Tab-separated table of C-alpha atoms in Angstrom:
chain	number	residue	atom	x	y	z
A	23	MET	CA	83.065	127.928	65.506
A	24	THR	CA	80.348	129.335	67.783
A	25	ASP	CA	77.599	128.404	65.288
A	26	ALA	CA	78.913	124.844	65.049
A	27	PHE	CA	79.099	124.555	68.823
A	28	ALA	CA	75.577	125.947	69.201
A	29	GLU	CA	74.310	123.326	66.737
A	30	GLU	CA	76.195	120.605	68.608
A	31	LEU	CA	74.561	121.672	71.861
A	32	PHE	CA	71.157	121.828	70.164
A	33	GLN	CA	71.495	118.271	68.868
A	34	GLU	CA	72.642	117.061	72.276
A	35	ALA	CA	69.688	118.751	73.965
A	36	PHE	CA	67.269	117.387	71.383
A	37	HIS	CA	68.579	113.865	71.990
A	38	LEU	CA	68.183	114.296	75.738
A	39	MET	CA	64.623	115.537	75.252
A	40	SER	CA	63.671	112.618	73.015
A	41	THR	CA	65.141	109.969	75.315
A	42	SER	CA	64.181	111.395	78.691
A	43	SER	CA	60.929	110.650	80.487
A	44	GLY	CA	61.378	113.705	82.706
A	45	GLY	CA	63.186	114.527	85.896
A	46	GLU	CA	66.945	115.010	85.790
A	47	GLY	CA	67.259	114.096	82.111
A	48	LEU	CA	64.753	116.727	81.025
A	49	ALA	CA	66.399	119.313	83.289
A	50	ARG	CA	69.749	118.573	81.608
A	51	ALA	CA	68.086	118.932	78.212
A	52	ALA	CA	66.656	122.328	79.191
A	53	LYS	CA	70.013	123.540	80.474
A	54	THR	CA	71.822	122.409	77.328
A	55	MET	CA	69.119	123.837	75.067
A	56	ARG	CA	69.426	127.173	76.817
A	57	ARG	CA	73.209	127.208	76.322
A	58	SER	CA	72.623	126.670	72.608
A	59	ALA	CA	70.001	129.422	72.515
A	60	ASP	CA	72.287	131.841	74.299
A	61	LEU	CA	74.844	131.251	71.541
A	62	GLY	CA	72.272	132.414	68.990
A	63	HIS	CA	70.615	129.186	67.836
A	64	ALA	CA	67.077	130.158	66.742
A	65	ALA	CA	65.444	126.732	67.016
A	66	ALA	CA	66.992	126.254	70.449
A	67	ALA	CA	65.591	129.625	71.534
A	68	ASN	CA	62.136	128.565	70.391
A	69	ASN	CA	62.457	125.292	72.310
A	70	VAL	CA	63.597	127.070	75.464
A	71	GLY	CA	60.583	129.339	75.121
A	72	ALA	CA	58.271	126.330	74.983
A	73	MET	CA	59.993	124.646	77.916
A	74	ALA	CA	59.672	127.814	80.006
A	75	GLN	CA	56.066	128.339	78.907
A	76	TYR	CA	54.960	124.870	79.941
A	77	GLY	CA	57.395	124.208	82.773
A	78	ARG	CA	59.215	121.321	81.099
A	79	GLY	CA	62.682	120.796	82.516
A	80	MET	CA	62.581	124.187	84.219
A	81	PRO	CA	60.123	126.202	86.306
A	82	GLU	CA	57.250	127.759	84.362
A	83	ASP	CA	58.201	131.340	83.505
A	84	LEU	CA	56.088	133.135	80.910
A	85	SER	CA	58.287	136.234	80.839
A	86	LEU	CA	61.327	134.077	80.101
A	87	ALA	CA	59.356	132.179	77.477
A	88	ARG	CA	58.433	135.409	75.735
A	89	ALA	CA	62.045	136.598	75.765
A	90	TYR	CA	63.278	133.436	74.052
A	91	TYR	CA	60.431	133.474	71.569
A	92	GLU	CA	61.429	137.046	70.737
A	93	GLN	CA	64.940	135.818	69.979
A	94	ALA	CA	63.623	133.053	67.715
A	95	ALA	CA	61.207	135.425	65.982
A	96	ALA	CA	63.905	138.041	65.415
A	97	ALA	CA	65.978	135.352	63.693
A	98	GLY	CA	63.083	134.772	61.267
A	99	LEU	CA	61.982	131.367	62.561
A	100	PRO	CA	58.285	130.916	61.648
A	101	ALA	CA	57.556	128.781	64.723
A	102	GLY	CA	59.118	131.455	66.923
A	103	GLN	CA	57.089	134.166	65.212
A	104	PHE	CA	53.901	132.209	65.792
A	105	ASN	CA	54.717	131.469	69.436
A	106	LEU	CA	55.573	135.089	70.153
A	107	GLY	CA	52.373	136.169	68.417
A	108	PHE	CA	50.425	133.746	70.607
A	109	MET	CA	51.960	135.338	73.707
A	110	TRP	CA	50.929	138.800	72.497
A	111	LEU	CA	47.466	137.541	71.529
A	112	HIS	CA	46.738	136.211	75.011
A	113	GLY	CA	48.875	138.573	77.095
A	114	LEU	CA	51.142	135.778	78.321
A	115	GLY	CA	54.340	136.928	80.011
A	116	GLY	CA	53.618	140.593	79.255
A	117	ASP	CA	51.187	142.946	77.567
A	118	ARG	CA	48.369	141.918	75.241
A	119	ASP	CA	48.451	143.442	71.762
A	120	LEU	CA	46.246	141.935	69.057
A	121	ALA	CA	47.711	144.086	66.277
A	122	ARG	CA	51.243	142.979	67.085
A	123	ALA	CA	50.071	139.375	67.295
A	124	ARG	CA	48.512	139.642	63.842
A	125	VAL	CA	51.702	141.064	62.341
A	126	LEU	CA	53.716	138.200	63.830
A	127	PHE	CA	51.219	135.629	62.571
A	128	GLU	CA	51.461	137.136	59.095
A	129	ALA	CA	55.248	136.797	59.221
A	130	ALA	CA	54.946	133.177	60.361
A	131	ALA	CA	52.343	132.457	57.681
A	132	GLY	CA	54.822	133.674	55.089
A	133	GLY	CA	57.001	130.780	56.190
A	134	GLY	CA	54.161	128.285	55.829
A	135	ASP	CA	53.216	128.015	59.510
A	136	THR	CA	49.719	126.497	59.517
A	137	ASP	CA	49.063	127.441	63.153
A	138	ALA	CA	49.545	131.068	62.141
A	139	LEU	CA	47.238	130.665	59.147
A	140	THR	CA	44.569	129.146	61.371
A	141	HIS	CA	44.703	132.104	63.749
A	142	LEU	CA	44.946	134.686	60.972
A	143	GLY	CA	41.768	133.444	59.337
A	144	ARG	CA	39.846	133.878	62.553
A	145	MET	CA	41.356	137.301	63.297
A	146	ALA	CA	40.599	138.596	59.809
A	147	ILE	CA	36.999	137.418	59.905
A	148	LEU	CA	36.398	138.876	63.373
A	149	GLY	CA	38.449	142.029	62.777
A	150	GLU	CA	40.843	141.321	65.639
A	151	GLY	CA	44.066	143.331	65.566
A	152	GLY	CA	43.283	144.863	62.194
A	153	GLU	CA	40.747	145.203	59.421
A	154	LYS	CA	37.724	142.901	59.337
A	155	ASP	CA	37.911	141.053	56.029
A	156	GLY	CA	36.004	137.830	55.492
A	157	ALA	CA	37.542	137.184	52.084
A	158	ALA	CA	41.052	137.544	53.509
A	159	GLY	CA	40.183	135.197	56.358
A	160	GLN	CA	38.980	132.579	53.912
A	161	ALA	CA	42.118	133.053	51.824
A	162	TYR	CA	44.301	132.350	54.866
A	163	TRP	CA	42.382	129.166	55.588
A	164	ARG	CA	42.518	128.099	51.943
A	165	GLN	CA	46.297	128.510	52.046
A	166	GLY	CA	46.482	126.405	55.196
A	167	ALA	CA	44.202	123.751	53.732
A	168	ASP	CA	46.378	123.590	50.622
A	169	LEU	CA	49.268	122.845	52.980
A	170	GLY	CA	47.308	119.899	54.353
A	171	ASP	CA	45.905	121.426	57.542
A	172	SER	CA	42.523	119.905	58.444
A	173	ARG	CA	41.605	122.773	60.787
A	174	CYS	CA	41.909	125.316	57.999
A	175	ALA	CA	39.840	123.180	55.618
A	176	PHE	CA	37.154	122.761	58.289
A	177	ASN	CA	37.119	126.457	59.205
A	178	LEU	CA	36.816	127.372	55.544
A	179	GLY	CA	33.794	125.110	55.255
A	180	VAL	CA	32.184	126.781	58.282
A	181	SER	CA	32.897	130.231	56.877
A	182	LEU	CA	31.516	129.433	53.430
A	183	ALA	CA	28.382	127.853	54.892
A	184	GLY	CA	27.910	130.888	57.122
A	185	GLY	CA	28.419	133.437	54.355
A	186	HIS	CA	31.252	135.269	56.085
A	187	ALA	CA	32.476	136.789	52.829
A	188	GLY	CA	29.224	137.086	50.882
A	189	GLU	CA	26.319	134.748	50.260
A	190	PRO	CA	26.468	131.274	51.818
A	191	ASP	CA	27.934	128.696	49.433
A	192	PHE	CA	26.807	125.255	50.549
A	193	VAL	CA	28.401	123.491	47.576
A	194	ALA	CA	31.884	124.834	48.292
A	195	ALA	CA	31.365	124.432	52.042
A	196	TYR	CA	30.451	120.765	51.625
A	197	ALA	CA	33.487	120.203	49.418
A	198	TRP	CA	35.793	121.747	52.038
A	199	PHE	CA	34.224	119.683	54.812
A	200	LYS	CA	34.857	116.643	52.635
A	201	ARG	CA	38.488	117.720	52.253
A	202	ALA	CA	38.784	118.310	56.010
A	203	HIS	CA	37.371	114.838	56.662
A	204	ALA	CA	39.933	113.320	54.297
A	205	LEU	CA	42.640	115.177	56.227
A	206	GLY	CA	41.443	113.634	59.489
A	207	ASN	CA	39.121	116.253	60.976
A	208	ARG	CA	36.650	114.497	63.287
A	209	GLU	CA	33.937	117.163	63.160
A	210	ALA	CA	33.712	117.423	59.392
A	211	ALA	CA	31.487	114.372	58.860
A	212	SER	CA	28.717	115.735	61.098
A	213	ARG	CA	28.845	119.090	59.281
A	214	MET	CA	28.484	117.260	55.963
A	215	LYS	CA	25.421	115.420	57.271
A	216	THR	CA	23.893	118.697	58.417
A	217	LEU	CA	24.369	120.258	54.996
A	218	GLU	CA	22.896	117.180	53.322
A	219	THR	CA	19.574	117.993	55.004
A	220	VAL	CA	19.337	121.421	53.333
A	221	MET	CA	21.028	120.831	49.963
A	222	HIS	CA	19.324	119.742	46.749
A	223	ALA	CA	20.502	116.603	44.975
A	224	GLU	CA	22.051	118.694	42.217
A	225	GLU	CA	24.033	120.703	44.787
A	226	LEU	CA	25.332	117.559	46.471
A	227	GLU	CA	26.354	116.149	43.113
A	228	ALA	CA	28.206	119.365	42.315
A	229	ALA	CA	29.918	119.309	45.723
A	230	HIS	CA	31.108	115.739	45.192
A	231	ARG	CA	32.425	116.672	41.746
A	232	LEU	CA	34.301	119.688	43.114
A	233	SER	CA	37.944	118.733	43.528
A	234	LEU	CA	39.836	120.716	46.163
């Protein structure tokens, strides 16, 4: 019965959020969402965390945001795991711990969270919060790109062009920039033009043939 009631409150709060332009309506949504979260609803807890983090419908409170993200993360919600990791990464609402952030991002990535994959790629390449591993960083971005994330496809192109896991590979880099462009990344086209100035015709032909 409690789970059903928590879901009912969550849906009510979500409706209020989607139909309110702010003010009293958003405050009611925050209050209702928090009631749902306090009954154990993971998605509601994540939403309360975001509302507290950004001061939407309630006063900004980073410590409260972190507490609700912890609840969502403990329930196994990938978005909650990412958001809690982000708090640890930047020291928002408490201590800063890059290693803990990386562990949380890895958990979120296991659930297909592309934000987590984006951050993990960077952390692995720079050695933040754990071992420095360019190949692992590129693998995270490849996974995100395969899920349709333009940022990951773009970052992978940058990493391959820069030789972050070995020798620079302009052919593969160009192909990933092309994929990022197709996914809507606005910076990818200029990177492709830059590579065109240093690549041979045969390399460009190979890059265009490469299907990613």
